[in-house]
Amino acid sequence: MSMRTATVERKTAETNIKLILNLDGNGHGVIDSGIGFFDHMLNLMTSHGLMDLTLACDGDIDVDGHHSVEDIGIALGDAFRKAIGDKKGIRRYGTFYLPMDEALAFVSLDISGRPYLVYEGGEMAPMIGGFDTELTEEFLRAFAVHAGITLHVRVLYGRNSHHKVEAIFKALGHALRIAVEDDPRVEGIPSTKGSL
Ligand SMILES: [Mn+2]
């Protein structure tokens, strides 16, 4: 299988994003979203997902982080959908529980072509550094819709908001890695309908 890569450039009045994604990478991130904590999260997702991600976002963070985080979700979802291509030979499903100290996150996803997000993050502090915590859900929705995946995310328990969000992004990386993995026993597209 050749490297599954995609490049996305997306420019609006609110954000200017350049992104290169390689699903068959080694976990290398070169990430500048404009928001330090969000860089930390995207680096973790990249590292634990064993993808390579180069990302630069010049956004209107003088307003707040909303446009940048949501638009990065859109661009990353578009890149994922382009990179995964015809979905031949992949495992399709990925599920992972990830502990981060006292917090436990669960991510289960299906590279289905049917975008859906179920998000149960629970209560968190409103801000983590310069990151609005509620933008976690906005990122996940934008990513799921544009990637064309069914995505379920839940924080089962925990106390520290940094740990909870970190557990989500690490779990997402692992679940994506499992789902995109080449399975030599899968013949063609892994669906009895013959398409995803
Ligand atoms: Mn951390």
Coordinates of N, CA and C and ligand atoms in Angstrom, one line a residue:
M1 N 0.9 -1.2 0.0 CA 0.0 0.0 0.0 C 0.9 1.2 0.0
S2 N 0.6 2.1 -0.9 CA 1.4 3.4 -1.0 C 0.9 4.3 0.2
M3 N 1.7 5.3 0.4 CA 1.4 6.3 1.5 C 0.1 7.0 1.2
R4 N -0.8 7.1 2.1 CA -2.1 7.8 2.0 C -1.9 9.2 2.5
T5 N -1.7 10.1 1.6 CA -1.5 11.5 2.0 C -2.5 12.5 1.3
A6 N -2.6 13.6 1.9 CA -3.4 14.7 1.3 C -2.9 16.0 1.8
T7 N -3.1 17.0 0.9 CA -2.8 18.4 1.2 C -4.1 19.2 1.1
V8 N -4.3 20.0 2.0 CA -5.5 20.9 2.0 C -5.1 22.3 2.3
E9 N -5.5 23.2 1.5 CA -5.4 24.7 1.7 C -6.7 25.3 1.8
R10 N -7.0 26.0 2.8 CA -8.4 26.5 3.0 C -8.3 27.9 3.6
K11 N -8.8 28.9 2.8 CA -8.7 30.3 3.2 C -10.1 30.9 3.2
T12 N -10.4 31.5 4.3 CA -11.7 32.3 4.4 C -11.3 33.7 5.0
A13 N -12.3 34.5 5.2 CA -12.1 35.8 5.9 C -11.6 35.6 7.3
E14 N -11.8 34.4 7.9 CA -11.5 34.2 9.3 C -10.2 33.4 9.5
T15 N -9.9 32.5 8.6 CA -8.7 31.7 8.8 C -8.1 31.4 7.5
N16 N -6.8 31.1 7.6 CA -6.0 30.7 6.5 C -5.2 29.4 6.9
I17 N -5.5 28.3 6.4 CA -5.0 27.0 6.9 C -4.2 26.3 5.7
K18 N -3.0 25.8 6.1 CA -2.3 24.9 5.2 C -2.0 23.6 6.0
L19 N -2.2 22.5 5.3 CA -2.2 21.2 6.1 C -1.7 20.1 5.2
I20 N -0.8 19.3 5.7 CA -0.4 18.1 5.0 C -0.5 16.9 5.9
L21 N -1.3 15.9 5.5 CA -1.6 14.8 6.4 C -1.1 13.5 5.7
N22 N -0.4 12.7 6.5 CA 0.0 11.3 6.0 C -0.5 10.3 7.0
L23 N -1.4 9.5 6.6 CA -2.0 8.5 7.5 C -1.0 7.4 7.8
D24 N 0.0 7.2 6.9 CA 1.0 6.1 7.1 C 2.3 6.7 7.5
G25 N 2.2 7.6 8.5 CA 3.5 8.2 9.0 C 4.0 7.5 10.2
N26 N 4.8 8.3 11.0 CA 5.4 7.8 12.2 C 5.2 8.6 13.4
G27 N 4.2 9.5 13.3 CA 3.8 10.3 14.5 C 4.5 11.6 14.6
H28 N 4.9 12.2 13.5 CA 5.6 13.5 13.5 C 4.7 14.6 13.2
G29 N 4.6 15.6 14.1 CA 3.8 16.7 14.0 C 4.6 18.0 13.9
V30 N 4.3 18.9 13.0 CA 4.8 20.2 12.9 C 3.6 21.1 12.9
I31 N 3.1 21.6 14.0 CA 1.8 22.1 14.2 C 1.8 23.5 14.8
D32 N 1.2 24.4 14.1 CA 1.0 25.8 14.7 C -0.4 26.3 14.4
S33 N -1.3 26.0 15.4 CA -2.7 26.4 15.2 C -2.9 27.8 15.7
G34 N -2.0 28.4 16.4 CA -2.1 29.7 17.0 C -2.6 29.6 18.4
I35 N -2.9 28.4 18.9 CA -3.4 28.2 20.3 C -2.6 27.1 20.9
G36 N -1.8 27.5 21.9 CA -0.8 26.6 22.5 C -1.4 25.2 22.9
F37 N -2.5 25.3 23.7 CA -3.0 24.0 24.2 C -3.6 23.1 23.1
F38 N -4.1 23.8 22.0 CA -4.6 23.0 20.9 C -3.5 22.4 20.1
D39 N -2.4 23.1 20.0 CA -1.2 22.5 19.4 C -0.8 21.2 20.1
H40 N -0.8 21.3 21.5 CA -0.5 20.2 22.3 C -1.4 19.0 22.0
M41 N -2.7 19.3 21.9 CA -3.7 18.2 21.6 C -3.5 17.6 20.2
L42 N -3.2 18.4 19.2 CA -3.0 17.9 17.8 C -1.7 17.1 17.7
N43 N -0.7 17.6 18.5 CA 0.5 16.8 18.5 C 0.3 15.5 19.1
L44 N -0.5 15.4 20.1 CA -0.7 14.1 20.8 C -1.5 13.2 19.9
M45 N -2.5 13.7 19.2 CA -3.3 12.9 18.3 C -2.5 12.4 17.2
T46 N -1.6 13.2 16.6 CA -0.7 12.8 15.6 C 0.3 11.7 16.0
S47 N 0.9 12.0 17.2 CA 1.9 11.0 17.7 C 1.2 9.7 18.0
H48 N 0.1 9.7 18.7 CA -0.5 8.4 19.1 C -1.2 7.7 17.9
G49 N -1.6 8.5 16.9 CA -2.2 8.0 15.7 C -1.2 7.5 14.6
L50 N 0.1 7.7 14.9 CA 1.2 7.4 14.0 C 0.9 8.0 12.6
M51 N 0.3 9.1 12.5 CA 0.2 9.9 11.3 C 1.3 10.9 11.3
D52 N 1.5 11.6 10.2 CA 2.3 12.8 10.1 C 1.4 13.9 9.8
L53 N 1.6 15.0 10.5 CA 0.7 16.2 10.3 C 1.6 17.5 10.3
T54 N 1.5 18.2 9.2 CA 2.1 19.5 9.1 C 0.9 20.5 9.0
L55 N 0.8 21.4 9.9 CA -0.4 22.3 10.0 C 0.0 23.7 10.4
A56 N -0.4 24.7 9.6 CA -0.2 26.1 9.9 C -1.6 26.8 9.8
C57 N -2.0 27.5 10.8 CA -3.3 28.2 10.8 C -3.0 29.7 11.2
D58 N -3.4 30.6 10.3 CA -3.3 32.0 10.6 C -4.8 32.4 10.7
G59 N -5.3 32.5 12.0 CA -6.7 32.8 12.2 C -6.9 34.0 13.1
D60 N -8.2 34.3 13.2 CA -8.6 35.5 13.9 C -8.7 35.2 15.4
I61 N -7.6 34.8 16.0 CA -7.6 34.5 17.5 C -7.7 35.7 18.3
D62 N -7.6 36.9 17.7 CA -7.9 38.1 18.5 C -9.4 38.2 18.8
V63 N -10.3 37.5 18.0 CA -11.7 37.4 18.4 C -11.8 36.3 19.5
D64 N -11.6 35.1 19.1 CA -11.4 34.0 20.1 C -10.9 32.8 19.2
G65 N -10.8 31.6 19.8 CA -10.3 30.5 19.1 C -11.3 29.7 18.3
H66 N -12.5 30.2 18.3 CA -13.6 29.3 17.7 C -13.4 29.1 16.2
H67 N -13.1 30.1 15.4 CA -13.0 29.9 14.0 C -11.8 29.1 13.7
S68 N -10.7 29.3 14.4 CA -9.5 28.5 14.1 C -9.7 27.0 14.4
V69 N -10.2 26.7 15.6 CA -10.4 25.3 16.0 C -11.4 24.6 15.0
E70 N -12.5 25.3 14.8 CA -13.5 24.6 13.9 C -13.0 24.5 12.5
D71 N -12.3 25.5 11.9 CA -11.8 25.4 10.6 C -10.7 24.4 10.4
I72 N -9.9 24.2 11.5 CA -8.8 23.2 11.5 C -9.5 21.8 11.5
G73 N -10.6 21.7 12.2 CA -11.4 20.4 12.2 C -11.9 20.1 10.7
I74 N -12.4 21.2 10.1 CA -12.9 21.0 8.7 C -11.8 20.6 7.8
A75 N -10.6 21.3 7.9 CA -9.5 21.0 7.0 C -8.9 19.6 7.2
L76 N -8.8 19.3 8.5 CA -8.3 18.0 8.8 C -9.2 16.8 8.4
G77 N -10.5 17.1 8.5 CA -11.5 16.1 8.1 C -11.4 16.0 6.5
D78 N -11.3 17.1 5.8 CA -11.2 17.0 4.4 C -10.0 16.2 4.0
A79 N -8.9 16.5 4.7 CA -7.6 15.8 4.4 C -7.7 14.3 4.6
F80 N -8.4 14.0 5.7 CA -8.6 12.6 6.1 C -9.4 11.8 5.0
R81 N -10.5 12.5 4.6 CA -11.3 11.9 3.6 C -10.6 11.7 2.3
K82 N -9.8 12.7 1.9 CA -9.0 12.5 0.7 C -7.9 11.5 0.8
A83 N -7.2 11.4 2.0 CA -6.1 10.5 2.2 C -6.6 9.1 2.2
I84 N -7.8 8.8 2.9 CA -8.2 7.4 3.0 C -8.7 6.9 1.7
G85 N -9.1 7.7 0.8 CA -9.3 7.3 -0.6 C -10.5 6.3 -0.7
D86 N -10.3 5.2 -1.4 CA -11.3 4.3 -1.7 C -11.7 3.3 -0.5
K87 N -10.9 3.4 0.6 CA -11.1 2.6 1.8 C -10.9 1.1 1.6
K88 N -10.3 0.7 0.5 CA -10.0 -0.7 0.3 C -9.0 -1.2 1.3
G89 N -9.4 -2.4 1.9 CA -8.4 -3.1 2.7 C -8.2 -2.6 4.1
I90 N -9.0 -1.6 4.5 CA -8.8 -1.1 5.9 C -9.7 -1.8 6.9
R91 N -9.4 -1.7 8.2 CA -10.1 -2.3 9.2 C -11.5 -1.6 9.4
R92 N -11.6 -0.4 9.1 CA -12.8 0.4 9.2 C -13.2 0.9 10.6
Y93 N -13.2 0.0 11.6 CA -13.6 0.4 12.9 C -12.4 0.6 13.8
G94 N -12.5 1.5 14.7 CA -11.5 1.7 15.8 C -12.1 2.1 17.1
T95 N -11.7 1.4 18.1 CA -12.2 1.7 19.5 C -11.1 1.7 20.5
F96 N -11.0 2.7 21.4 CA -9.9 2.7 22.3 C -10.4 3.4 23.6
Y97 N -10.0 2.8 24.7 CA -10.1 3.4 26.0 C -8.7 4.0 26.4
L98 N -8.6 5.2 26.8 CA -7.3 5.8 27.1 C -7.3 6.4 28.5
P99 N -6.5 5.9 29.4 CA -6.3 6.5 30.8 C -5.3 7.6 30.7
M100 N -5.6 8.7 31.4 CA -4.6 9.8 31.6 C -4.7 10.1 33.1
D101 N -3.8 9.6 33.9 CA -3.8 9.7 35.3 C -5.2 9.3 35.8
E102 N -6.0 10.3 36.4 CA -7.3 9.9 37.0 C -8.4 9.9 36.0
A103 N -8.2 10.4 34.8 CA -9.2 10.5 33.8 C -9.2 9.3 32.8
L104 N -10.4 8.9 32.3 CA -10.5 7.9 31.4 C -11.4 8.3 30.2
A105 N -10.9 8.2 29.0 CA -11.7 8.6 27.8 C -11.9 7.4 26.9
F106 N -13.0 7.4 26.2 CA -13.4 6.3 25.3 C -13.7 7.0 24.0
V107 N -13.1 6.4 22.9 CA -13.4 6.8 21.5 C -13.7 5.6 20.7
S108 N -14.9 5.6 20.0 CA -15.2 4.5 19.1 C -15.6 5.1 17.8
L109 N -15.1 4.7 16.7 CA -15.4 5.3 15.4 C -15.5 4.3 14.2
D110 N -16.2 4.7 13.2 CA -16.4 3.9 12.0 C -16.2 4.8 10.8
I111 N -15.3 4.4 9.9 CA -15.0 5.1 8.7 C -16.1 4.8 7.7
S112 N -17.3 5.3 8.0 CA -18.5 4.8 7.4 C -19.0 5.6 6.2
G113 N -18.5 6.8 6.0 CA -19.2 7.7 5.0 C -20.4 8.3 5.5
R114 N -20.8 8.0 6.8 CA -22.0 8.6 7.4 C -21.6 9.4 8.6
P115 N -21.4 10.7 8.4 CA -20.9 11.6 9.4 C -21.9 11.7 10.6
Y116 N -21.3 11.5 11.8 CA -22.1 11.6 13.0 C -21.2 11.8 14.2
L117 N -21.6 12.6 15.1 CA -20.8 12.8 16.4 C -21.7 12.6 17.6
V118 N -21.3 11.7 18.5 CA -21.9 11.6 19.8 C -20.8 12.1 20.7
Y119 N -21.0 13.1 21.5 CA -20.0 13.7 22.4 C -20.6 13.8 23.8
E120 N -20.0 13.1 24.7 CA -20.3 13.2 26.1 C -19.0 13.5 26.9
G121 N -18.7 14.8 26.9 CA -17.4 15.2 27.6 C -17.6 15.4 29.1
G122 N -18.8 15.6 29.5 CA -19.1 15.9 30.9 C -18.6 17.3 31.3
E123 N -18.7 17.6 32.5 CA -18.3 19.0 33.0 C -16.8 19.2 33.0
M124 N -16.4 20.4 32.5 CA -15.0 20.7 32.5 C -14.8 22.2 32.9
A125 N -13.6 22.5 33.2 CA -13.3 24.0 33.4 C -13.5 24.7 32.1
P126 N -14.0 25.9 32.1 CA -14.3 26.6 30.8 C -13.1 26.9 29.9
M127 N -11.9 27.1 30.5 CA -10.7 27.4 29.8 C -9.6 26.5 30.2
I128 N -8.8 26.0 29.3 CA -7.5 25.4 29.6 C -6.4 26.2 28.8
G129 N -5.6 26.9 29.6 CA -4.7 27.9 28.9 C -5.5 28.8 28.1
G130 N -5.2 29.0 26.8 CA -5.9 29.9 26.0 C -7.0 29.2 25.1
F131 N -7.4 28.0 25.6 CA -8.3 27.1 24.8 C -9.6 27.1 25.5
D132 N -10.7 27.5 24.8 CA -12.1 27.3 25.3 C -12.4 25.8 25.2
T133 N -12.7 25.3 26.4 CA -12.9 23.8 26.5 C -14.0 23.3 25.6
E134 N -15.1 24.1 25.5 CA -16.2 23.7 24.7 C -15.9 23.6 23.2
L135 N -14.7 24.1 22.8 CA -14.3 24.0 21.4 C -13.8 22.5 21.0
T136 N -13.6 21.7 22.1 CA -13.3 20.3 21.8 C -14.4 19.7 21.0
E137 N -15.6 19.9 21.4 CA -16.8 19.3 20.7 C -16.9 19.9 19.3
E138 N -16.6 21.2 19.1 CA -16.7 21.8 17.8 C -15.7 21.3 16.9
F139 N -14.5 21.0 17.4 CA -13.5 20.4 16.5 C -13.9 19.0 16.1
L140 N -14.4 18.2 17.1 CA -14.7 16.8 16.8 C -15.8 16.7 15.8
R141 N -16.8 17.6 15.9 CA -18.0 17.6 15.0 C -17.5 18.0 13.6
A142 N -16.7 19.0 13.5 CA -16.2 19.5 12.2 C -15.4 18.4 11.5
F143 N -14.5 17.7 12.3 CA -13.7 16.7 11.8 C -14.5 15.5 11.4
A144 N -15.5 15.0 12.2 CA -16.3 13.9 11.9 C -17.1 14.1 10.6
V145 N -17.7 15.3 10.5 CA -18.6 15.6 9.3 C -17.7 15.6 8.1
H146 N -16.6 16.2 8.1 CA -15.8 16.4 6.9 C -15.0 15.1 6.5
A147 N -14.6 14.4 7.5 CA -13.9 13.1 7.3 C -14.9 12.0 6.8
G148 N -16.2 12.2 7.2 CA -17.2 11.2 6.8 C -17.1 10.0 7.7
I149 N -16.9 10.3 9.0 CA -16.9 9.2 10.0 C -18.0 9.3 11.1
T150 N -18.4 8.2 11.6 CA -19.2 8.1 12.8 C -18.3 8.1 14.0
L151 N -18.5 9.1 14.9 CA -17.5 9.3 15.9 C -18.2 9.4 17.3
H152 N -17.9 8.5 18.2 CA -18.5 8.6 19.5 C -17.3 8.8 20.5
V153 N -17.5 9.8 21.4 CA -16.5 10.3 22.3 C -17.1 10.4 23.7
R154 N -16.5 9.8 24.7 CA -17.0 10.0 26.0 C -15.9 10.0 27.0
V155 N -16.0 11.0 28.0 CA -15.1 10.9 29.1 C -15.9 10.2 30.2
L156 N -15.4 9.1 30.7 CA -16.1 8.3 31.7 C -16.0 8.9 33.1
Y157 N -14.8 9.4 33.4 CA -14.6 10.0 34.7 C -13.2 10.7 34.7
G158 N -13.0 11.5 35.7 CA -11.7 12.3 35.8 C -12.0 13.6 36.6
R159 N -11.0 14.3 37.0 CA -11.2 15.6 37.6 C -10.5 16.7 36.9
N160 N -9.3 16.5 36.4 CA -8.6 17.5 35.8 C -8.9 17.7 34.3
S161 N -9.3 18.9 33.9 CA -9.8 19.1 32.6 C -8.7 18.9 31.5
H162 N -7.5 19.3 31.8 CA -6.4 19.1 30.9 C -6.2 17.6 30.6
H163 N -6.3 16.8 31.7 CA -6.2 15.4 31.5 C -7.3 14.8 30.7
K164 N -8.6 15.3 30.9 CA -9.7 14.8 30.2 C -9.6 15.0 28.7
V165 N -9.3 16.3 28.4 CA -9.2 16.6 26.9 C -8.0 15.9 26.3
E166 N -6.9 15.8 27.0 CA -5.8 15.1 26.5 C -6.1 13.6 26.3
A167 N -6.8 13.0 27.2 CA -7.2 11.6 27.0 C -8.1 11.4 25.8
I168 N -9.0 12.4 25.5 CA -9.8 12.3 24.3 C -8.9 12.3 23.0
F169 N -8.0 13.3 22.9 CA -7.2 13.4 21.7 C -6.3 12.2 21.5
K170 N -5.7 11.7 22.6 CA -4.9 10.5 22.5 C -5.7 9.3 22.1
A171 N -6.9 9.1 22.7 CA -7.8 8.0 22.3 C -8.2 8.1 20.8
L172 N -8.5 9.4 20.4 CA -8.8 9.6 19.0 C -7.7 9.1 18.1
G173 N -6.5 9.5 18.4 CA -5.3 9.1 17.6 C -5.2 7.5 17.5
H174 N -5.4 6.9 18.6 CA -5.3 5.4 18.6 C -6.4 4.8 17.9
A175 N -7.6 5.3 18.0 CA -8.8 4.7 17.3 C -8.7 4.9 15.8
L176 N -8.2 6.1 15.4 CA -8.0 6.3 14.0 C -6.9 5.4 13.4
R177 N -5.8 5.2 14.2 CA -4.7 4.3 13.7 C -5.3 2.9 13.5
I178 N -6.1 2.4 14.4 CA -6.6 1.1 14.3 C -7.5 1.0 13.0
A179 N -8.4 2.0 12.9 CA -9.4 1.9 11.8 C -8.8 2.1 10.4
V180 N -7.7 2.8 10.3 CA -7.1 3.0 8.9 C -6.2 1.9 8.6
E181 N -5.8 1.1 9.6 CA -4.8 0.1 9.4 C -5.2 -0.9 8.2
D182 N -4.2 -1.2 7.5 CA -4.4 -2.2 6.4 C -4.6 -3.6 7.0
D183 N -5.6 -4.3 6.6 CA -5.9 -5.7 7.1 C -5.7 -6.6 5.9
P184 N -4.7 -7.4 5.8 CA -4.5 -8.2 4.6 C -5.6 -9.2 4.3
R185 N -6.4 -9.5 5.3 CA -7.5 -10.4 5.0 C -8.8 -9.7 4.4
V186 N -8.8 -8.4 4.5 CA -10.0 -7.7 3.9 C -9.8 -7.6 2.4
E187 N -10.8 -8.1 1.7 CA -10.8 -8.1 0.3 C -11.7 -6.9 -0.2
G188 N -11.0 -5.9 -0.7 CA -11.7 -4.7 -1.2 C -12.3 -3.8 -0.1
I189 N -13.4 -3.3 -0.3 CA -14.1 -2.3 0.6 C -14.8 -3.1 1.7
P190 N -14.4 -2.8 3.0 CA -15.0 -3.6 4.1 C -16.4 -3.3 4.5
S191 N -17.3 -3.6 3.5 CA -18.8 -3.4 3.7 C -19.5 -4.4 2.9
T192 N -20.5 -5.0 3.5 CA -21.4 -6.0 2.7 C -22.2 -5.3 1.6
K193 N -22.3 -3.9 1.8 CA -23.0 -3.2 0.7 C -22.0 -2.9 -0.5
G194 N -20.7 -3.1 -0.2 CA -19.8 -2.9 -1.3 C -19.3 -1.4 -1.5
S195 N -19.8 -0.6 -0.6 CA -19.4 0.8 -0.6 C -19.5 1.5 0.7
L196 N -18.6 2.4 1.0 CA -18.6 3.2 2.2 C -18.6 4.7 1.9
Ligands
MN1 MN -0.6 17.6 28.7

